[in-house]
mmCIF file of C-alpha atoms in Angstrom:
data_model
loop_
_atom_site.group_PDB
_atom_site.id
_atom_site.type_symbol
_atom_site.label_atom_id
_atom_site.label_comp_id
_atom_site.label_asym_id
_atom_site.label_seq_id
_atom_site.Cartn_x
_atom_site.Cartn_y
_atom_site.Cartn_z
ATOM 1 C CA UNK A 1 -38.020 -116.954 91.462
ATOM 2 C CA UNK A 2 -41.707 -116.087 91.714
ATOM 3 C CA UNK A 3 -41.886 -112.587 90.148
ATOM 4 C CA UNK A 4 -44.087 -109.775 91.438
ATOM 5 C CA UNK A 5 -45.795 -109.625 88.028
ATOM 6 C CA UNK A 6 -45.664 -111.177 84.595
ATOM 7 C CA UNK A 7 -47.658 -111.505 81.375
ATOM 8 C CA UNK A 8 -50.254 -114.207 80.708
ATOM 9 C CA UNK A 9 -49.903 -115.256 77.055
ATOM 10 C CA UNK A 10 -51.871 -118.177 75.606
ATOM 11 C CA UNK A 11 -52.313 -119.936 72.302
ATOM 12 C CA UNK A 12 -54.957 -117.449 71.156
ATOM 13 C CA UNK A 13 -52.486 -114.573 71.501
ATOM 14 C CA UNK A 14 -49.798 -116.506 69.602
ATOM 15 C CA UNK A 15 -52.269 -117.276 66.818
ATOM 16 C CA UNK A 16 -53.411 -113.644 66.601
ATOM 17 C CA UNK A 17 -49.843 -112.363 66.364
ATOM 18 C CA UNK A 18 -49.020 -114.993 63.726
ATOM 19 C CA UNK A 19 -52.056 -113.941 61.688
ATOM 20 C CA UNK A 20 -50.940 -110.310 61.931
ATOM 21 C CA UNK A 21 -47.447 -111.219 60.748
ATOM 22 C CA UNK A 22 -48.926 -113.000 57.735
ATOM 23 C CA UNK A 23 -51.346 -110.191 56.919
ATOM 24 C CA UNK A 24 -50.837 -107.218 54.624
ATOM 25 C CA UNK A 25 -50.399 -104.898 57.614
ATOM 26 C CA UNK A 26 -47.621 -104.928 60.171
ATOM 27 C CA UNK A 27 -48.277 -101.357 61.271
ATOM 28 C CA UNK A 28 -50.799 -98.540 60.754
ATOM 29 C CA UNK A 29 -53.414 -101.108 59.778
ATOM 30 C CA UNK A 30 -56.911 -102.224 60.805
ATOM 31 C CA UNK A 31 -55.948 -104.084 63.987
ATOM 32 C CA UNK A 32 -55.020 -100.782 65.639
ATOM 33 C CA UNK A 33 -58.430 -99.265 64.952
ATOM 34 C CA UNK A 34 -60.110 -102.413 66.252
ATOM 35 C CA UNK A 35 -58.105 -102.256 69.480
ATOM 36 C CA UNK A 36 -58.905 -98.575 69.934
ATOM 37 C CA UNK A 37 -62.607 -99.182 69.445
ATOM 38 C CA UNK A 38 -62.567 -102.202 71.764
ATOM 39 C CA UNK A 39 -60.807 -100.321 74.581
ATOM 40 C CA UNK A 40 -63.080 -97.289 74.182
ATOM 41 C CA UNK A 41 -66.162 -99.514 74.328
ATOM 42 C CA UNK A 42 -64.849 -101.467 77.300
ATOM 43 C CA UNK A 43 -64.135 -98.304 79.286
ATOM 44 C CA UNK A 44 -67.252 -96.466 78.135
ATOM 45 C CA UNK A 45 -65.389 -93.645 76.359
ATOM 46 C CA UNK A 46 -66.143 -92.099 72.959
ATOM 47 C CA UNK A 47 -62.578 -92.261 71.643
ATOM 48 C CA UNK A 48 -59.279 -94.056 72.187
ATOM 49 C CA UNK A 49 -55.845 -93.497 70.661
ATOM 50 C CA UNK A 50 -53.265 -96.296 70.802
ATOM 51 C CA UNK A 51 -49.588 -95.410 71.172
ATOM 52 C CA UNK A 52 -46.214 -97.078 71.616
ATOM 53 C CA UNK A 53 -46.180 -97.030 75.439
ATOM 54 C CA UNK A 54 -47.766 -95.447 78.494
ATOM 55 C CA UNK A 55 -45.146 -92.708 78.684
ATOM 56 C CA UNK A 56 -45.942 -91.662 75.104
ATOM 57 C CA UNK A 57 -49.618 -91.606 76.083
ATOM 58 C CA UNK A 58 -48.889 -89.233 78.965
ATOM 59 C CA UNK A 59 -46.727 -87.030 76.737
ATOM 60 C CA UNK A 60 -49.269 -86.547 73.955
ATOM 61 C CA UNK A 61 -52.047 -86.059 76.513
ATOM 62 C CA UNK A 62 -50.072 -83.116 77.897
ATOM 63 C CA UNK A 63 -49.362 -81.831 74.392
ATOM 64 C CA UNK A 64 -53.039 -82.071 73.467
ATOM 65 C CA UNK A 65 -53.756 -79.717 76.390
ATOM 66 C CA UNK A 66 -51.028 -77.391 75.081
ATOM 67 C CA UNK A 67 -48.652 -77.741 78.000
ATOM 68 C CA UNK A 68 -45.671 -75.449 77.418
ATOM 69 C CA UNK A 69 -42.878 -73.624 79.280
ATOM 70 C CA UNK A 70 -44.318 -71.590 82.132
ATOM 71 C CA UNK A 71 -47.147 -74.051 82.750
ATOM 72 C CA UNK A 72 -47.262 -76.316 85.819
ATOM 73 C CA UNK A 73 -48.382 -79.939 86.205
ATOM 74 C CA UNK A 74 -49.150 -81.503 89.592
ATOM 75 C CA UNK A 75 -49.055 -85.237 90.165
ATOM 76 C CA UNK A 76 -48.479 -87.778 92.919
ATOM 77 C CA UNK A 77 -44.974 -88.358 94.276
ATOM 78 C CA UNK A 78 -45.926 -92.032 94.677
ATOM 79 C CA UNK A 79 -45.679 -93.112 91.058
ATOM 80 C CA UNK A 80 -43.235 -94.051 88.338
ATOM 81 C CA UNK A 81 -41.256 -91.062 87.063
ATOM 82 C CA UNK A 82 -43.216 -90.936 83.775
ATOM 83 C CA UNK A 83 -46.177 -89.339 85.596
ATOM 84 C CA UNK A 84 -44.036 -86.235 86.130
ATOM 85 C CA UNK A 85 -41.627 -86.483 83.194
ATOM 86 C CA UNK A 86 -44.469 -85.938 80.716
ATOM 87 C CA UNK A 87 -44.623 -82.278 81.794
ATOM 88 C CA UNK A 88 -40.880 -81.833 81.560
ATOM 89 C CA UNK A 89 -40.962 -83.114 77.961
ATOM 90 C CA UNK A 90 -43.187 -80.111 77.231
ATOM 91 C CA UNK A 91 -40.846 -77.692 79.002
ATOM 92 C CA UNK A 92 -43.387 -77.267 81.825
ATOM 93 C CA UNK A 93 -42.741 -77.308 85.560
ATOM 94 C CA UNK A 94 -43.769 -80.062 87.962
ATOM 95 C CA UNK A 95 -45.001 -80.128 91.534
ATOM 96 C CA UNK A 96 -46.502 -82.841 93.687
ATOM 97 C CA UNK A 97 -49.478 -83.408 95.983
ATOM 98 C CA UNK A 98 -48.937 -85.706 98.960
ATOM 99 C CA UNK A 99 -50.775 -89.008 99.286
ATOM 100 C CA UNK A 100 -53.569 -90.296 101.488
ATOM 101 C CA UNK A 101 -51.891 -92.690 103.976
ATOM 102 C CA UNK A 102 -54.669 -95.248 103.530
ATOM 103 C CA UNK A 103 -55.074 -95.415 99.746
ATOM 104 C CA UNK A 104 -51.547 -94.243 98.748
ATOM 105 C CA UNK A 105 -53.280 -92.080 96.124
ATOM 106 C CA UNK A 106 -53.337 -88.292 95.785
ATOM 107 C CA UNK A 107 -54.995 -86.851 98.903
ATOM 108 C CA UNK A 108 -57.945 -84.584 97.989
ATOM 109 C CA UNK A 109 -57.531 -82.652 101.258
ATOM 110 C CA UNK A 110 -53.874 -81.944 100.473
ATOM 111 C CA UNK A 111 -54.887 -80.995 96.933
ATOM 112 C CA UNK A 112 -57.540 -78.571 98.190
ATOM 113 C CA UNK A 113 -55.089 -76.839 100.525
ATOM 114 C CA UNK A 114 -52.386 -76.636 97.862
ATOM 115 C CA UNK A 115 -54.789 -75.242 95.236
ATOM 116 C CA UNK A 116 -56.066 -72.583 97.613
ATOM 117 C CA UNK A 117 -52.502 -71.449 98.345
ATOM 118 C CA UNK A 118 -51.505 -71.571 94.659
ATOM 119 C CA UNK A 119 -54.534 -69.476 93.746
ATOM 120 C CA UNK A 120 -53.499 -66.785 96.229
ATOM 121 C CA UNK A 121 -50.000 -66.508 94.779
ATOM 122 C CA UNK A 122 -51.078 -66.870 91.148
ATOM 123 C CA UNK A 123 -49.327 -70.192 90.502
ATOM 124 C CA UNK A 124 -52.166 -72.600 89.754
ATOM 125 C CA UNK A 125 -51.317 -75.706 87.764
ATOM 126 C CA UNK A 126 -52.603 -76.111 84.224
ATOM 127 C CA UNK A 127 -52.987 -79.894 84.601
ATOM 128 C CA UNK A 128 -53.403 -82.336 87.474
ATOM 129 C CA UNK A 129 -52.404 -85.989 86.941
ATOM 130 C CA UNK A 130 -53.899 -88.191 89.682
ATOM 131 C CA UNK A 131 -52.406 -91.694 89.618
ATOM 132 C CA UNK A 132 -54.581 -94.729 90.336
ATOM 133 C CA UNK A 133 -51.810 -96.408 92.277
ATOM 134 C CA UNK A 134 -51.789 -100.229 92.383
ATOM 135 C CA UNK A 135 -55.129 -100.305 90.537
ATOM 136 C CA UNK A 136 -57.198 -98.513 93.194
ATOM 137 C CA UNK A 137 -58.965 -95.448 91.773
ATOM 138 C CA UNK A 138 -58.359 -92.026 93.256
ATOM 139 C CA UNK A 139 -61.245 -90.033 94.733
ATOM 140 C CA UNK A 140 -62.025 -88.621 91.304
ATOM 141 C CA UNK A 141 -65.240 -86.818 92.230
ATOM 142 C CA UNK A 142 -63.385 -84.717 94.803
ATOM 143 C CA UNK A 143 -60.401 -84.126 92.517
ATOM 144 C CA UNK A 144 -62.631 -83.239 89.571
ATOM 145 C CA UNK A 145 -64.679 -80.776 91.642
ATOM 146 C CA UNK A 146 -61.512 -79.019 92.820
ATOM 147 C CA UNK A 147 -60.105 -78.921 89.292
ATOM 148 C CA UNK A 148 -63.321 -77.390 87.969
ATOM 149 C CA UNK A 149 -63.344 -74.752 90.724
ATOM 150 C CA UNK A 150 -59.871 -73.556 89.768
ATOM 151 C CA UNK A 151 -60.072 -74.115 86.001
ATOM 152 C CA UNK A 152 -57.536 -76.964 85.936
ATOM 153 C CA UNK A 153 -57.496 -79.845 83.434
ATOM 154 C CA UNK A 154 -57.287 -83.479 84.602
ATOM 155 C CA UNK A 155 -55.441 -86.422 83.062
ATOM 156 C CA UNK A 156 -56.001 -89.702 84.902
ATOM 157 C CA UNK A 157 -52.896 -91.884 84.989
ATOM 158 C CA UNK A 158 -54.549 -95.299 84.928
ATOM 159 C CA UNK A 159 -51.419 -97.220 83.967
ATOM 160 C CA UNK A 160 -52.244 -99.623 86.822
ATOM 161 C CA UNK A 161 -55.991 -99.538 86.520
ATOM 162 C CA UNK A 162 -57.633 -100.833 83.354
ATOM 163 C CA UNK A 163 -60.726 -102.692 84.528
ATOM 164 C CA UNK A 164 -60.894 -100.858 87.849
ATOM 165 C CA UNK A 165 -64.164 -99.157 88.790
ATOM 166 C CA UNK A 166 -64.981 -95.945 90.625
ATOM 167 C CA UNK A 167 -68.555 -95.656 91.887
ATOM 168 C CA UNK A 168 -69.618 -98.441 89.549
ATOM 169 C CA UNK A 169 -68.101 -96.895 86.396
ATOM 170 C CA UNK A 170 -65.024 -98.200 84.602
ATOM 171 C CA UNK A 171 -61.876 -96.108 84.830
ATOM 172 C CA UNK A 172 -61.332 -94.555 81.408
ATOM 173 C CA UNK A 173 -64.945 -93.512 80.887
ATOM 174 C CA UNK A 174 -63.892 -89.901 81.385
ATOM 175 C CA UNK A 175 -66.644 -88.960 83.812
ATOM 176 C CA UNK A 176 -64.241 -86.942 85.971
ATOM 177 C CA UNK A 177 -61.373 -86.050 83.627
ATOM 178 C CA UNK A 178 -60.370 -84.775 80.210
ATOM 179 C CA UNK A 179 -58.324 -87.855 79.337
ATOM 180 C CA UNK A 180 -57.274 -91.192 80.814
ATOM 181 C CA UNK A 181 -53.966 -92.903 80.099
ATOM 182 C CA UNK A 182 -53.281 -96.649 80.180
ATOM 183 C CA UNK A 183 -50.095 -98.721 79.965
ATOM 184 C CA UNK A 184 -49.899 -102.173 78.406
ATOM 185 C CA UNK A 185 -46.410 -103.118 79.590
ATOM 186 C CA UNK A 186 -45.963 -106.880 80.221
ATOM 187 C CA UNK A 187 -46.263 -106.577 84.019
ATOM 188 C CA UNK A 188 -49.571 -104.728 83.709
ATOM 189 C CA UNK A 189 -53.039 -106.295 83.765
ATOM 190 C CA UNK A 190 -53.131 -106.756 79.983
ATOM 191 C CA UNK A 191 -50.269 -106.336 77.563
ATOM 192 C CA UNK A 192 -49.406 -105.439 73.993
ATOM 193 C CA UNK A 193 -45.719 -106.176 74.792
ATOM 194 C CA UNK A 194 -45.118 -102.420 74.921
ATOM 195 C CA UNK A 195 -47.991 -100.062 74.331
ATOM 196 C CA UNK A 196 -50.365 -97.524 75.750
ATOM 197 C CA UNK A 197 -53.714 -95.837 75.173
ATOM 198 C CA UNK A 198 -55.435 -92.517 75.770
ATOM 199 C CA UNK A 199 -59.218 -92.365 76.107
ATOM 200 C CA UNK A 200 -61.278 -89.189 75.894
ATOM 201 C CA UNK A 201 -64.792 -87.958 75.158
ATOM 202 C CA UNK A 202 -63.637 -84.714 73.549
ATOM 203 C CA UNK A 203 -63.535 -84.829 69.718
ATOM 204 C CA UNK A 204 -60.951 -82.046 69.470
ATOM 205 C CA UNK A 205 -58.633 -83.730 71.964
ATOM 206 C CA UNK A 206 -59.078 -86.974 70.040
ATOM 207 C CA UNK A 207 -58.104 -85.265 66.781
ATOM 208 C CA UNK A 208 -55.005 -83.731 68.337
ATOM 209 C CA UNK A 209 -53.958 -86.972 70.029
ATOM 210 C CA UNK A 210 -54.207 -88.884 66.763
ATOM 211 C CA UNK A 211 -52.135 -86.249 64.967
ATOM 212 C CA UNK A 212 -49.493 -85.908 67.664
ATOM 213 C CA UNK A 213 -48.986 -89.682 67.610
ATOM 214 C CA UNK A 214 -48.005 -89.483 63.921
ATOM 215 C CA UNK A 215 -45.541 -86.599 63.495
ATOM 216 C CA UNK A 216 -48.256 -83.919 63.715
ATOM 217 C CA UNK A 217 -49.471 -84.949 60.265
ATOM 218 C CA UNK A 218 -53.044 -84.695 58.984
ATOM 219 C CA UNK A 219 -54.741 -85.932 55.833
ATOM 220 C CA UNK A 220 -57.981 -84.141 56.659
ATOM 221 C CA UNK A 221 -58.502 -81.164 54.293
ATOM 222 C CA UNK A 222 -60.420 -79.341 57.032
ATOM 223 C CA UNK A 223 -57.172 -78.865 58.952
ATOM 224 C CA UNK A 224 -54.800 -78.164 56.046
ATOM 225 C CA UNK A 225 -53.267 -74.828 55.161
ATOM 226 C CA UNK A 226 -53.626 -75.514 51.426
ATOM 227 C CA UNK A 227 -55.932 -77.384 49.080
ATOM 228 C CA UNK A 228 -54.909 -81.067 48.729
ATOM 229 C CA UNK A 229 -52.839 -81.664 45.605
ATOM 230 C CA UNK A 230 -53.968 -85.266 45.229
ATOM 231 C CA UNK A 231 -54.656 -88.529 47.039
ATOM 232 C CA UNK A 232 -51.076 -88.660 48.285
ATOM 233 C CA UNK A 233 -51.197 -85.260 49.948
ATOM 234 C CA UNK A 234 -50.669 -84.656 53.661
ATOM 235 C CA UNK A 235 -49.538 -81.758 55.807
ATOM 236 C CA UNK A 236 -47.554 -81.517 59.005
ATOM 237 C CA UNK A 237 -49.408 -78.866 60.963
ATOM 238 C CA UNK A 238 -47.423 -79.071 64.209
ATOM 239 C CA UNK A 239 -44.465 -80.886 65.739
ATOM 240 C CA UNK A 240 -45.595 -84.395 66.571
ATOM 241 C CA UNK A 241 -43.864 -87.680 67.295
ATOM 242 C CA UNK A 242 -43.603 -91.210 65.981
ATOM 243 C CA UNK A 243 -45.494 -92.803 68.864
ATOM 244 C CA UNK A 244 -47.356 -95.368 66.769
ATOM 245 C CA UNK A 245 -48.156 -98.883 67.913
ATOM 246 C CA UNK A 246 -47.967 -101.815 65.460
ATOM 247 C CA UNK A 247 -50.694 -104.114 64.175
ATOM 248 C CA UNK A 248 -48.727 -106.999 65.678
ATOM 249 C CA UNK A 249 -49.046 -105.429 69.127
ATOM 250 C CA UNK A 250 -52.681 -104.495 68.543
ATOM 251 C CA UNK A 251 -53.505 -108.082 67.575
ATOM 252 C CA UNK A 252 -51.980 -109.235 70.855
ATOM 253 C CA UNK A 253 -53.876 -106.556 72.768
ATOM 254 C CA UNK A 254 -57.237 -107.497 71.270
ATOM 255 C CA UNK A 255 -56.955 -111.051 72.589
ATOM 256 C CA UNK A 256 -55.678 -109.813 75.939
ATOM 257 C CA UNK A 257 -58.635 -107.441 76.249
ATOM 258 C CA UNK A 258 -61.013 -110.317 75.537
ATOM 259 C CA UNK A 259 -59.532 -112.093 78.579
ATOM 260 C CA UNK A 260 -59.408 -109.098 80.902
ATOM 261 C CA UNK A 261 -62.323 -110.032 83.146
ATOM 262 C CA UNK A 262 -60.796 -113.431 84.068
ATOM 263 C CA UNK A 263 -57.459 -111.654 84.576
ATOM 264 C CA UNK A 264 -59.098 -109.205 86.981
ATOM 265 C CA UNK A 265 -61.090 -111.893 88.777
ATOM 266 C CA UNK A 266 -57.936 -113.895 89.458
ATOM 267 C CA UNK A 267 -56.054 -110.839 90.746
ATOM 268 C CA UNK A 268 -58.905 -110.014 93.102
ATOM 269 C CA UNK A 269 -59.010 -113.620 94.290
ATOM 270 C CA UNK A 270 -55.268 -113.520 94.996
ATOM 271 C CA UNK A 271 -55.705 -110.273 96.938
ATOM 272 C CA UNK A 272 -58.485 -111.815 99.034
ATOM 273 C CA UNK A 273 -56.286 -114.831 99.842
ATOM 274 C CA UNK A 274 -53.502 -112.500 100.966
ATOM 275 C CA UNK A 275 -55.972 -110.488 103.047
ATOM 276 C CA UNK A 276 -56.982 -113.601 104.989
ATOM 277 C CA UNK A 277 -53.593 -115.302 105.248
ATOM 278 C CA UNK A 278 -51.605 -112.233 106.311
ATOM 279 C CA UNK A 279 -54.127 -110.749 108.733
ATOM 280 C CA UNK A 280 -52.217 -111.787 111.847
ATOM 281 C CA UNK A 281 -48.782 -110.509 110.847
ATOM 282 C CA UNK A 282 -47.264 -107.144 111.868
ATOM 283 C CA UNK A 283 -48.135 -105.637 108.490
ATOM 284 C CA UNK A 284 -50.467 -103.010 107.064
ATOM 285 C CA UNK A 285 -52.478 -104.622 104.280
ATOM 286 C CA UNK A 286 -54.014 -102.683 101.359
ATOM 287 C CA UNK A 287 -57.106 -100.734 102.360
ATOM 288 C CA UNK A 288 -59.844 -100.507 99.746
ATOM 289 C CA UNK A 289 -62.156 -97.518 99.573
ATOM 290 C CA UNK A 290 -65.828 -98.652 99.485
ATOM 291 C CA UNK A 291 -66.400 -96.566 96.326
ATOM 292 C CA UNK A 292 -63.743 -98.539 94.459
ATOM 293 C CA UNK A 293 -63.208 -101.864 92.767
ATOM 294 C CA UNK A 294 -59.453 -102.221 92.403
ATOM 295 C CA UNK A 295 -57.735 -103.833 89.428
ATOM 296 C CA UNK A 296 -54.955 -105.004 91.804
ATOM 297 C CA UNK A 297 -52.022 -104.352 89.532
ATOM 298 C CA UNK A 298 -50.042 -104.406 92.791
ATOM 299 C CA UNK A 299 -50.584 -105.826 96.252
ATOM 300 C CA UNK A 300 -48.552 -103.604 98.580
ATOM 301 C CA UNK A 301 -47.915 -104.376 102.232
ATOM 302 C CA UNK A 302 -46.238 -102.084 104.752
ATOM 303 C CA UNK A 303 -44.040 -103.462 107.522
ATOM 304 C CA UNK A 304 -44.898 -102.395 111.057
ATOM 305 C CA UNK A 305 -41.937 -100.430 112.471
ATOM 306 C CA UNK A 306 -42.309 -102.409 115.705
ATOM 307 C CA UNK A 307 -42.007 -105.745 113.910
ATOM 308 C CA UNK A 308 -38.252 -105.911 114.459
ATOM 309 C CA UNK A 309 -37.513 -106.244 110.750
ATOM 310 C CA UNK A 310 -36.592 -103.496 108.323
ATOM 311 C CA UNK A 311 -37.977 -103.356 104.798
ATOM 312 C CA UNK A 312 -34.455 -103.946 103.443
ATOM 313 C CA UNK A 313 -34.072 -107.067 105.592
ATOM 314 C CA UNK A 314 -37.467 -108.412 104.518
ATOM 315 C CA UNK A 315 -36.740 -107.646 100.860
ATOM 316 C CA UNK A 316 -33.347 -109.384 100.929
ATOM 317 C CA UNK A 317 -34.607 -112.434 102.823
ATOM 318 C CA UNK A 318 -37.655 -112.904 100.601
ATOM 319 C CA UNK A 319 -35.551 -112.529 97.454
ATOM 320 C CA UNK A 320 -33.113 -115.111 98.826
ATOM 321 C CA UNK A 321 -36.095 -117.423 99.341
ATOM 322 C CA UNK A 322 -37.099 -117.083 95.680
ATOM 323 C CA UNK A 323 -39.891 -114.546 96.187
ATOM 324 C CA UNK A 324 -39.523 -111.668 93.712
ATOM 325 C CA UNK A 325 -40.897 -108.874 95.873
ATOM 326 C CA UNK A 326 -40.418 -105.318 94.641
ATOM 327 C CA UNK A 327 -40.749 -101.735 95.893
ATOM 328 C CA UNK A 328 -43.228 -99.327 94.277
ATOM 329 C CA UNK A 329 -42.119 -96.505 94.303
ATOM 330 C CA UNK A 330 -39.181 -94.363 95.292
ATOM 331 C CA UNK A 331 -40.909 -90.955 95.629
ATOM 332 C CA UNK A 332 -40.359 -89.042 92.404
ATOM 333 C CA UNK A 333 -39.269 -85.845 94.148
ATOM 334 C CA UNK A 334 -36.343 -87.709 95.747
ATOM 335 C CA UNK A 335 -34.848 -88.724 92.412
ATOM 336 C CA UNK A 336 -31.594 -86.865 91.612
ATOM 337 C CA UNK A 337 -33.109 -85.203 88.541
ATOM 338 C CA UNK A 338 -35.949 -83.704 90.593
ATOM 339 C CA UNK A 339 -33.666 -82.778 93.481
ATOM 340 C CA UNK A 340 -31.738 -80.657 90.989
ATOM 341 C CA UNK A 341 -35.025 -78.844 90.291
ATOM 342 C CA UNK A 342 -35.304 -77.889 93.951
ATOM 343 C CA UNK A 343 -37.197 -80.729 95.597
ATOM 344 C CA UNK A 344 -35.943 -82.191 98.860
ATOM 345 C CA UNK A 345 -36.685 -84.729 101.548
ATOM 346 C CA UNK A 346 -39.452 -83.728 103.932
ATOM 347 C CA UNK A 347 -41.679 -81.958 101.398
ATOM 348 C CA UNK A 348 -44.168 -84.811 101.013
ATOM 349 C CA UNK A 349 -44.008 -86.706 104.313
ATOM 350 C CA UNK A 350 -46.810 -89.202 103.686
ATOM 351 C CA UNK A 351 -45.244 -90.443 100.446
ATOM 352 C CA UNK A 352 -41.840 -90.635 102.118
ATOM 353 C CA UNK A 353 -43.206 -92.531 105.134
ATOM 354 C CA UNK A 354 -45.017 -94.937 102.836
ATOM 355 C CA UNK A 355 -41.829 -95.592 100.866
ATOM 356 C CA UNK A 356 -39.836 -96.519 103.977
ATOM 357 C CA UNK A 357 -41.908 -99.643 104.659
ATOM 358 C CA UNK A 358 -43.685 -100.592 101.396
ATOM 359 C CA UNK A 359 -43.190 -103.944 99.694
ATOM 360 C CA UNK A 360 -45.073 -105.338 96.693
ATOM 361 C CA UNK A 361 -45.966 -109.036 96.798
ATOM 362 C CA UNK A 362 -46.449 -111.186 93.695
ATOM 363 C CA UNK A 363 -49.852 -110.769 92.055
ATOM 364 C CA UNK A 364 -50.574 -111.825 88.479
ATOM 365 C CA UNK A 365 -53.166 -114.011 86.793
ATOM 366 C CA UNK A 366 -50.855 -117.034 86.354
ATOM 367 C CA UNK A 367 -49.882 -117.104 90.044
ATOM 368 C CA UNK A 368 -51.104 -120.471 91.344
ATOM 369 C CA UNK A 369 -52.496 -121.063 94.812
ATOM 370 C CA UNK A 370 -49.458 -123.265 95.523
ATOM 371 C CA UNK A 371 -47.018 -120.504 94.550
ATOM 372 C CA UNK A 372 -49.009 -117.940 96.505
ATOM 373 C CA UNK A 373 -48.809 -120.232 99.523
ATOM 374 C CA UNK A 374 -45.012 -120.248 99.083
ATOM 375 C CA UNK A 375 -45.069 -116.452 99.182
ATOM 376 C CA UNK A 376 -47.231 -116.454 102.312
ATOM 377 C CA UNK A 377 -45.111 -119.073 104.097
ATOM 378 C CA UNK A 378 -41.895 -117.257 103.231
ATOM 379 C CA UNK A 379 -43.299 -113.952 104.486
ATOM 380 C CA UNK A 380 -44.421 -115.590 107.726
ATOM 381 C CA UNK A 381 -40.922 -116.992 108.274
ATOM 382 C CA UNK A 382 -39.320 -113.632 107.549
ATOM 383 C CA UNK A 383 -41.634 -111.816 109.930
ATOM 384 C CA UNK A 384 -41.136 -114.385 112.703
ATOM 385 C CA UNK A 385 -38.295 -112.608 114.482
ATOM 386 C CA UNK A 386 -38.434 -115.098 117.374
ATOM 387 C CA UNK A 387 -37.028 -117.767 115.069
ATOM 388 C CA UNK A 388 -33.855 -115.781 114.268
#
């Protein structure tokens, strides 16, 4: 089975993890700070805070902005559930903004209309979480301008998008947002096995993120209620979480980050090969906005309704042929948990229409040309309805 994504681990990563295991630090040590500094520098941000996974990163980003019951977070329905769940963890409400049918990202026009209506009825969101789906950046200038007009904070969900660029600037630089969140799950562009990161340029947000990651504890006398009693002294100033990453994971991540440009180059090469090879099939291929340089975490095709083949048929036939295609994503608002909160089919028609025909093809740095050709040949056979 050729999977849709997988990690690329070499001897350098194995050696780095072995060195970490033999060091004095397995967790809360110097490798974590080195990874944070390296990611911040790579993205062009002032600060970075490493955490146990991308979901934890989203959660503490919301907490750092003091999300609480009565507040509202808006995100894209075309994402993994974590993009919305982070608000629910804070007791806040969630709503969604429909997607642009070309980019599959949050539609700035839909956002503008929804904000104007929310302003009239006094139900503006506190936070907007645009999701850089598949590695293609959202139209952040438009989203940021709307957020500023209505006094809304912005957290970029860049779980798919480390290394992507918007108008020539790396995602994570924080030009158009308060914070950016990354995921380092094994199917992502780089991995720490499990892990995540938040970047920001705001020193106060950085301080809160670092504290919330570690139980809400500080060792800085400037933020203590009492004078320190000695070198051992610490204070828990708020309710935080144990969302720490380990030095073992950070050691892995440092080597992965050093290889990220070749990873990205290979993904973009794979995407270009698909673009050429699949051009004649009854499919919609990924459209790239000219302002963007995608990281290509995913390569998503959509089946033409007139092709004579349903998405389910194509999925089953490709899987039977050893091609590990996948579907990203079931719209969040259609999940049973969110239906119980009042959401229903028909509310976000572009996301729902996208879901009906979307299929993710294999794209990862270790995918060989020969294996990609197997994917292409299998897809051609599946889409050739005259042969059945």
